[in-house]
Short mmCIF file of C-alpha atoms in Angstrom, two decimals:
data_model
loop_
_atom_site.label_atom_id
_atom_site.label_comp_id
_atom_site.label_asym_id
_atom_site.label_seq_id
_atom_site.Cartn_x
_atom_site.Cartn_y
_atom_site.Cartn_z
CA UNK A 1 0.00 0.00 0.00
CA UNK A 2 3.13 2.10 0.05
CA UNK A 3 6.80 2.72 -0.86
CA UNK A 4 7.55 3.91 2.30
CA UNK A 5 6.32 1.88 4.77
CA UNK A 6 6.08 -2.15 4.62
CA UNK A 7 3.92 -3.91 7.38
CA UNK A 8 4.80 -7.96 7.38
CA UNK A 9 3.05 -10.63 9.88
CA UNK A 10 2.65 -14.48 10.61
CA UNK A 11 0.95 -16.59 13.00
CA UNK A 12 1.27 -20.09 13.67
CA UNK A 13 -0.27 -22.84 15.66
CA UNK A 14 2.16 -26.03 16.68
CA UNK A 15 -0.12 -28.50 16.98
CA UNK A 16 2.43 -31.11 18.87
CA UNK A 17 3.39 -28.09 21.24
CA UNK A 18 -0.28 -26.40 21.57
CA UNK A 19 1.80 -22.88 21.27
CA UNK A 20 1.14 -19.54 18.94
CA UNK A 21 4.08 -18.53 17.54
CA UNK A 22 4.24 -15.62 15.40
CA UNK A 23 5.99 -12.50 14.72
CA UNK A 24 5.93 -9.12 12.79
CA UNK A 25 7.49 -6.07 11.55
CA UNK A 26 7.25 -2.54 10.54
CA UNK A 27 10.15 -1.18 7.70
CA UNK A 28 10.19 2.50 6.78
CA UNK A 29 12.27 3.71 4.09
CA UNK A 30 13.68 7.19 4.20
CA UNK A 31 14.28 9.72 1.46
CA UNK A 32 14.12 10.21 -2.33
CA UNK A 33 17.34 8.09 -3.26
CA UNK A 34 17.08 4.57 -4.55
CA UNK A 35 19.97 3.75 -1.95
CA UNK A 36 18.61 1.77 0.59
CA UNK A 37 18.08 3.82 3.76
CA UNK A 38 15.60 2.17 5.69
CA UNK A 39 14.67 1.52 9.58
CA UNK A 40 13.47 -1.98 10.67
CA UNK A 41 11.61 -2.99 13.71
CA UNK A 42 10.86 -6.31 14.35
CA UNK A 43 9.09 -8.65 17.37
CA UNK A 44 9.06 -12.51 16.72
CA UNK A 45 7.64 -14.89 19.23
CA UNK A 46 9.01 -18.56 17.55
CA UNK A 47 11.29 -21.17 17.51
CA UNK A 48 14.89 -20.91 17.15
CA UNK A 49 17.63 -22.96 15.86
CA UNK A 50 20.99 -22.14 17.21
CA UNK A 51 23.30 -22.59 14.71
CA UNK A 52 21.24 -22.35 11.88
CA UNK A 53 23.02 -21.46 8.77
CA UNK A 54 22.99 -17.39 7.92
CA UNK A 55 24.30 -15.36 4.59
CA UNK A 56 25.70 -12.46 5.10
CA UNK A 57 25.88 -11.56 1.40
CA UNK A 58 21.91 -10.60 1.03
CA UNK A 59 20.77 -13.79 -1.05
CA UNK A 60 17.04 -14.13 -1.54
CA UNK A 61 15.92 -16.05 1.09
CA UNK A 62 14.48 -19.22 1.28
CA UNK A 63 12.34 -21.00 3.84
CA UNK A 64 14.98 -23.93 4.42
CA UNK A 65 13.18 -24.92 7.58
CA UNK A 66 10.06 -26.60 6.15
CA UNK A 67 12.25 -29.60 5.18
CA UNK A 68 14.15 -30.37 8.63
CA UNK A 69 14.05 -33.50 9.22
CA UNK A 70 12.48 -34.02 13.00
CA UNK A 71 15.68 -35.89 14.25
CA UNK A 72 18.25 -33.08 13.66
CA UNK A 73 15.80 -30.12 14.62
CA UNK A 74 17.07 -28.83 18.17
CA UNK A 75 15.81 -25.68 18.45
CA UNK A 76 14.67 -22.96 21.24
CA UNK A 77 11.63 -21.56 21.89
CA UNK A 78 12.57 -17.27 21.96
CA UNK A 79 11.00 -13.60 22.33
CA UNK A 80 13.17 -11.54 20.03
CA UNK A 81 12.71 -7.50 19.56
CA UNK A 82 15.14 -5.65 16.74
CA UNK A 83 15.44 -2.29 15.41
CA UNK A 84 18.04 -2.16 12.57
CA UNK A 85 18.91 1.13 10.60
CA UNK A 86 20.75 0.44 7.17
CA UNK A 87 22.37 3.19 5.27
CA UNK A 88 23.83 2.67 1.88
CA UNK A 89 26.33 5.82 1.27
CA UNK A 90 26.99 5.05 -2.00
CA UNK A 91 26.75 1.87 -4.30
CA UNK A 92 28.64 -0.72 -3.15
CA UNK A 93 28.90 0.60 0.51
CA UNK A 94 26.63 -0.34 3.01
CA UNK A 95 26.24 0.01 6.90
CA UNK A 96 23.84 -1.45 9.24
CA UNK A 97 23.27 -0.22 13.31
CA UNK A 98 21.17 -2.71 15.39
CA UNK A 99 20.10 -3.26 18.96
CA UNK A 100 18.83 -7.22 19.36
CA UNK A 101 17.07 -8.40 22.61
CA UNK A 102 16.49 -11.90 22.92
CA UNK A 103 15.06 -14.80 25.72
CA UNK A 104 16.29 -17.99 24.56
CA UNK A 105 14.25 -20.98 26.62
CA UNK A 106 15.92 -23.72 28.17
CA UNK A 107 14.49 -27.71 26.52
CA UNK A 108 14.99 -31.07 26.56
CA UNK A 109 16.48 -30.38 23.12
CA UNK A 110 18.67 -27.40 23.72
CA UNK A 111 19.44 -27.93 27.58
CA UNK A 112 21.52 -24.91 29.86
CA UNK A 113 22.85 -26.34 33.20
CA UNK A 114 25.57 -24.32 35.03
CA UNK A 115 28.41 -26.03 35.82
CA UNK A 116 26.84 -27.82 39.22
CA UNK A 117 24.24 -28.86 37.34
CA UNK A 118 21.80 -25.91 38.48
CA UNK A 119 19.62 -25.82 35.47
CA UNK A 120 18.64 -21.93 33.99
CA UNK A 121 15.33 -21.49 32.73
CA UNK A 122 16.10 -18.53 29.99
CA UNK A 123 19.21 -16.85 28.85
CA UNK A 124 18.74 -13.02 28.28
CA UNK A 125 21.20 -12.04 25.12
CA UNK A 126 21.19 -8.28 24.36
CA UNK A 127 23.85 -6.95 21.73
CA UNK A 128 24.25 -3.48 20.44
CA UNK A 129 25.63 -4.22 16.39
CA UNK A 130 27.47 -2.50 13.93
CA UNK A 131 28.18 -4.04 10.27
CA UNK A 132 29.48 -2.75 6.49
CA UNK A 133 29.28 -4.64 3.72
CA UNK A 134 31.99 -3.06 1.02
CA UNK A 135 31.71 -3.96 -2.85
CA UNK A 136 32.96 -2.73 -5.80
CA UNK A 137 30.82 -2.66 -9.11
CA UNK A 138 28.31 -4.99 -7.93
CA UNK A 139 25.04 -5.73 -10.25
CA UNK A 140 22.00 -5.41 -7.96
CA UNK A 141 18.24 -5.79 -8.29
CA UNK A 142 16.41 -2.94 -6.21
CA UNK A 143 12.93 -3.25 -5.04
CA UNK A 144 11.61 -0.36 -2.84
CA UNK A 145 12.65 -2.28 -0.08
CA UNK A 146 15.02 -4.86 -1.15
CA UNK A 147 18.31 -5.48 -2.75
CA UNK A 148 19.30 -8.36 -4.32
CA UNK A 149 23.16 -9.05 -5.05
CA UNK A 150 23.89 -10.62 -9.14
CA UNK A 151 27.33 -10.75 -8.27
CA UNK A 152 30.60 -8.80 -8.97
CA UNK A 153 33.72 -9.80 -10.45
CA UNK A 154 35.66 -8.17 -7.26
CA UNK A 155 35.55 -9.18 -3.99
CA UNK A 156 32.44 -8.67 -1.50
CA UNK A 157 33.59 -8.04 2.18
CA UNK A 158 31.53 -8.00 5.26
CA UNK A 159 32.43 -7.06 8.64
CA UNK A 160 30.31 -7.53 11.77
CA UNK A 161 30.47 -6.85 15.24
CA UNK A 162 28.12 -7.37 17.81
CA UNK A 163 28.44 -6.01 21.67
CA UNK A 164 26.90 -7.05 24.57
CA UNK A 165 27.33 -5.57 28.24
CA UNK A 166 25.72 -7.06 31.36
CA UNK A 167 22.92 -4.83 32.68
CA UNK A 168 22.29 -3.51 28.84
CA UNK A 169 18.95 -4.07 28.60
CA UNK A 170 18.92 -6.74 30.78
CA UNK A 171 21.73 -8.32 29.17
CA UNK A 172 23.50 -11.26 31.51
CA UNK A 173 27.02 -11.43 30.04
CA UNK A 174 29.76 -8.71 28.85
CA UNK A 175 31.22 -10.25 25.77
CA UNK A 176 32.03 -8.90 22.31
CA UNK A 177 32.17 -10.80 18.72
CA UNK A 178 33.64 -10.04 15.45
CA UNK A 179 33.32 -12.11 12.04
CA UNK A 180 34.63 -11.03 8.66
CA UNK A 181 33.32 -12.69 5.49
CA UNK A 182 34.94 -12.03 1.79
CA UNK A 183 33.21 -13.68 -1.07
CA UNK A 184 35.32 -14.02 -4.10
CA UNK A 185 34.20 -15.27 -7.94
CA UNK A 186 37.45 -15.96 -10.55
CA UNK A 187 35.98 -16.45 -14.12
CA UNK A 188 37.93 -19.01 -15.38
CA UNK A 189 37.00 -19.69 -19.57
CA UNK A 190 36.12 -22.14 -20.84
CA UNK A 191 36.78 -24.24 -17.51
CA UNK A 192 33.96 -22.72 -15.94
CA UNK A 193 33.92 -20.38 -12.69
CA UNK A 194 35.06 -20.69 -8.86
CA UNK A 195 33.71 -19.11 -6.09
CA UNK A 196 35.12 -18.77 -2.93
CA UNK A 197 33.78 -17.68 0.45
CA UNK A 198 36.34 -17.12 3.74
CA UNK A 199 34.75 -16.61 7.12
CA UNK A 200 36.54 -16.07 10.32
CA UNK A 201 36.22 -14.33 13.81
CA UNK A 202 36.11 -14.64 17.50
CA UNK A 203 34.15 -14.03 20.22
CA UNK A 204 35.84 -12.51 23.58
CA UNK A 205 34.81 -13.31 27.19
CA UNK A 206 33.97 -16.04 28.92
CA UNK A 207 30.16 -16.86 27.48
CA UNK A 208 28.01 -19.61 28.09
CA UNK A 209 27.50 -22.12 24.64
CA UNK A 210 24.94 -20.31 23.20
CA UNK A 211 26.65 -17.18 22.83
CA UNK A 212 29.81 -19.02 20.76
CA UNK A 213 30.32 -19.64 16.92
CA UNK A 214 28.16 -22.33 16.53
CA UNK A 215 28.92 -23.67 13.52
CA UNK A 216 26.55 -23.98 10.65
CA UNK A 217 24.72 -27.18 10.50
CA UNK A 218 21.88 -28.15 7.51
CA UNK A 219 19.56 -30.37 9.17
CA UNK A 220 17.16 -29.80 5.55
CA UNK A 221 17.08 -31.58 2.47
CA UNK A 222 17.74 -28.29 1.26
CA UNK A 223 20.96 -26.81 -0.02
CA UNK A 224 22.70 -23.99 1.82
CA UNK A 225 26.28 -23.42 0.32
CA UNK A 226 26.91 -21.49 3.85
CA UNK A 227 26.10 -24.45 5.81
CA UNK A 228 27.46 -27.93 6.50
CA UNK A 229 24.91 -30.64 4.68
CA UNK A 230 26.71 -33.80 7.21
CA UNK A 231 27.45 -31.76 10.18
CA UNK A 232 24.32 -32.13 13.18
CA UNK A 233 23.00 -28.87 14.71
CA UNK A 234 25.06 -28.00 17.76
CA UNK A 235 27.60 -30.69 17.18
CA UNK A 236 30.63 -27.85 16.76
CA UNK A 237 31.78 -24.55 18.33
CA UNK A 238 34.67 -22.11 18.92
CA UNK A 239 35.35 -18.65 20.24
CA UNK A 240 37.99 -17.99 17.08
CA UNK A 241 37.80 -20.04 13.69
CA UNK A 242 37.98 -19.66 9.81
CA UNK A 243 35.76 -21.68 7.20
CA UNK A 244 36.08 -21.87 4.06
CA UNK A 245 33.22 -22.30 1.47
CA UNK A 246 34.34 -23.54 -2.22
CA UNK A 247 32.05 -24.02 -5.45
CA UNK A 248 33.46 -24.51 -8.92
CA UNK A 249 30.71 -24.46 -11.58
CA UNK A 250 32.26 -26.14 -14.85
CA UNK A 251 29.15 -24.52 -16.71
CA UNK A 252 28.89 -28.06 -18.86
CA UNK A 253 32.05 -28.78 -19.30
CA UNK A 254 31.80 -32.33 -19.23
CA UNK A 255 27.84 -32.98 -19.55
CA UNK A 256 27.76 -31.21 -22.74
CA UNK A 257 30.31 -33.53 -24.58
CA UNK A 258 27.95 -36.31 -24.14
CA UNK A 259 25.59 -36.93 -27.01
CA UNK A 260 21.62 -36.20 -26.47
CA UNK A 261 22.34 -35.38 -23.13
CA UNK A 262 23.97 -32.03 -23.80
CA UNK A 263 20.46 -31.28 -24.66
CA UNK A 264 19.35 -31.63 -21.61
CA UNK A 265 22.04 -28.32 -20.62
CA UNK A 266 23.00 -29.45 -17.54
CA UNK A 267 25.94 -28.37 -15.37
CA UNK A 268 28.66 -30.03 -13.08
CA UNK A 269 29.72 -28.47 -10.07
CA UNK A 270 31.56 -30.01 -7.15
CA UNK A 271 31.93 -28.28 -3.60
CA UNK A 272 34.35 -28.54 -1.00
CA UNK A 273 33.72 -26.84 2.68
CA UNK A 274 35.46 -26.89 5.87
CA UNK A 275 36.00 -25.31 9.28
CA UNK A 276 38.37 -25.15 11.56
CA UNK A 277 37.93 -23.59 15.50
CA UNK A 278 39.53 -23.38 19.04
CA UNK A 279 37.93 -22.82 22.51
CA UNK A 280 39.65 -21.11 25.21
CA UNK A 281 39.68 -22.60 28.81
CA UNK A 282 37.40 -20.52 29.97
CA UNK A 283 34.40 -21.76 27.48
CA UNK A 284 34.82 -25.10 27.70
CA UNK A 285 35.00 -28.36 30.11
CA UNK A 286 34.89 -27.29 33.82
CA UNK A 287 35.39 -24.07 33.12
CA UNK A 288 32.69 -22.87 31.30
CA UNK A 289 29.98 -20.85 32.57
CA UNK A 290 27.27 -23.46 31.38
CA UNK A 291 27.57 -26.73 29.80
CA UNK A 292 28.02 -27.92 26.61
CA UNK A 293 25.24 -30.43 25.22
CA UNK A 294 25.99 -33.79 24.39
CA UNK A 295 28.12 -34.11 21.38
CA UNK A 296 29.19 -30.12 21.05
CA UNK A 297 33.05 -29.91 21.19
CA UNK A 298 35.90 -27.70 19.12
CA UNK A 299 36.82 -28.24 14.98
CA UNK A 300 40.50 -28.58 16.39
CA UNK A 301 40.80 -31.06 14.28
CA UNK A 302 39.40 -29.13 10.96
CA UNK A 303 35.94 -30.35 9.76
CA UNK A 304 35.18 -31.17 6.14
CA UNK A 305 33.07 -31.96 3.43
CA UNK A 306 32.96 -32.55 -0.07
CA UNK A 307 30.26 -33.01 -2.79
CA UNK A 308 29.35 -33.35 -6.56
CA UNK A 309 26.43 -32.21 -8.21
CA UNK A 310 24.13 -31.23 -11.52
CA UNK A 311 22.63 -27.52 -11.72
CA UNK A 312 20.64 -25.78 -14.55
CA UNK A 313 18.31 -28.96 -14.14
CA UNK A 314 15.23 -27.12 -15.85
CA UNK A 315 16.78 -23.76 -15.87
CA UNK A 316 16.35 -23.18 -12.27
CA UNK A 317 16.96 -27.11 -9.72
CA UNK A 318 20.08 -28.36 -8.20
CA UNK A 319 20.87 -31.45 -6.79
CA UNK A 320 24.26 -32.33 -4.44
CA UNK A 321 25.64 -35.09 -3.09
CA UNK A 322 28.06 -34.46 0.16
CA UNK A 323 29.86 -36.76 1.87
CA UNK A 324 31.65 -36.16 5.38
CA UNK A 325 35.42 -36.55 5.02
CA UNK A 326 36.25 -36.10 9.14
CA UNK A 327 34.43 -36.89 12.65
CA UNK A 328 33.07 -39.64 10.42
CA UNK A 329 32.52 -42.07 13.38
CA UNK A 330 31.31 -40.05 15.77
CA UNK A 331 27.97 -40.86 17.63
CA UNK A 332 25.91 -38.30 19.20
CA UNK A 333 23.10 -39.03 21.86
CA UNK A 334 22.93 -43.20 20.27
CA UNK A 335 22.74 -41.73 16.81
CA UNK A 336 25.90 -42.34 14.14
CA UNK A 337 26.83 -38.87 12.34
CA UNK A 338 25.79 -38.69 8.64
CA UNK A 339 28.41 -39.28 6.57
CA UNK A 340 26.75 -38.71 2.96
CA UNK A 341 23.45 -36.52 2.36
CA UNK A 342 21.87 -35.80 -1.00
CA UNK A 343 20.42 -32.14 -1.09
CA UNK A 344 18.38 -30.30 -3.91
CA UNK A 345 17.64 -26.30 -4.28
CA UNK A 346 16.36 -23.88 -6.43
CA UNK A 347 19.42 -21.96 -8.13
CA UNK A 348 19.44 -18.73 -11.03
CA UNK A 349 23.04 -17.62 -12.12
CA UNK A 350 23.66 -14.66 -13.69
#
């Protein structure tokens, strides 16, 4: 009804659970630029899944929960208010302020137990956040209150950093966190094109688990290139760490040498991800402020994955395979690990 405010809403009903969940927000854009300069305020009553996998380079999104499957899911119920104020200067450099207020609920699933075993019903996280995301030549697609990244041929940096001081709106723990991400695509002929994605960071101050890295875990049958398709939810974290997220798209390379299926224009790619993390003494084993849940430990020794797959499948579906190359024998709460997982997504390169 307008193009400078956007009201959004959901409600749910959990019929295992008998809870409402829901949520909402209210976005108001501000002056007569196309540059995104826009205020967000948002209130969501729902489940949460800690270490769910996020993109930091503004991706349509996709609704990857629908397709967890009900063994990996190991999330928290949580009341969640954000404002958020972005403020593109100038093509290709964006900032972002945010204060975030959340009550994460202790479960069977996602359990927080001090150190004595005193259980803690909630945890109160409140962060004050400051972000850029720096590009150079980058094609976008604008909607009055959207952006949409087509790529660039130079590197796309981001750099967040979120604050948190105990007292701060109720805040419980004084701890501060940094992450840099650089995502990086090398045209390479007739060979096809790589992308690349580093991520690394830290978090400083002794925190309890929930306020760590935890790293990115795809419980779905659908394909996230930012998360890890074999790795279980909550199964790794670290207070300083550095994945890496590689993709090399051989745009037919192979598949269109074959006769009558070249018609078909399919596409190889193959994949190869990894992580590797440290915990300090002070977040983990005795002395941590709250314990870890069964399973979660450091990628000291680096986790990774590989995988194969066919994209352009109708113009628009992919389909992976992934198989776990480390931690292959590890069994978490009587269940083995998955060591190979077949995932499928929708996919448009430009």
């Amino acid at each position: 009804f307008s193009r400078r405010v956007r009201l959004t809403a959901y409600a749910a009903y959990g019929v295992r659970d008998a809870a409402v969940k829901g949520g909402g927000a209210v976005e108001v854009r501000f002056g007569q630029s196309y540059l995104q300069r826009k205020l967000t305020l948002t209130a969501r009553h729902d489940l949460m899944q800690l270490g769910a996998g996020q993109n930091p380079f503004a991706e349509p999104k996709v609704a990857k929960t629908a397709l967890v499957r009900s063994n990996k899911a190991r999330a928290s119920m949580t009341n969640q208010l954000t404002a958020r104020y972005d403020h593109e200067w100038s093509e290709g450099v964006l900032t972002s302020l945010n204060v975030d207020v959340r009550d994460i609920k202790s479960n069977g699933y996602v359990p927080m137990l001090h150190a004595d075993n005193d259980p803690q019903r909630s945890l109160r996280v409140a962060t004050i956040g400051l972000s850029a995301r720096l590009s150079w030549r980058e094609m976008m697609l604008r909607r009055h209150f959207d952006r949409y990244s087509l790529g660039s041929r130079y590197p796309i940096v981001v750099v967040d950093g979120a604050f948190g001081a105990k007292g701060l709106l109720g805040g419980e723990y004084n701890f501060g966190r940094v992450e840099l991400s650089a995502l990086y695509r090398l045209p390479m002929g007739r060979v096809g094109e790589s992308q690349l994605i580093v991520n690394t960071g830290g978090v400083m101050g002794r925190v309890p688990y929930p306020l760590l890295k935890i790293h990115e875990a795809n419980g779905s049958v659908w394909y996230d290139r930012q998360a890890f398709s074999c790795m279980n939810y909550l199964e790794f974290a670290s207070d300083a760490w550095v994945g890496w997220f590689y993709e090399h798209h051989f745009k037919g390379l192979l598949l269109d040498q074959i006769p009558y299926l070249n018609y078909l224009r399919w596409h190889e790619v193959v994949t190869f991800k990894g992580v590797y993390g440290s915990l300090r003494e002070a977040n983990r084993g005795a002395g941590a402020v709250m314990q870890m849940p069964e399973g979660m430990i450091a990628p000291s020794k680096p986790y990774m994955e590989i995988g194969v797959g066919i994209e352009n499948i109708f113009k628009v579906f992919r389909v992976d395979a992934i198989w776990r190359l480390t931690h292959r024998d590890r069994v978490i709460e009587g269940r083995e690990v998955d060591r190979f997982r077949v995932n499928i997504s929708f996919q448009l390169r430009f």
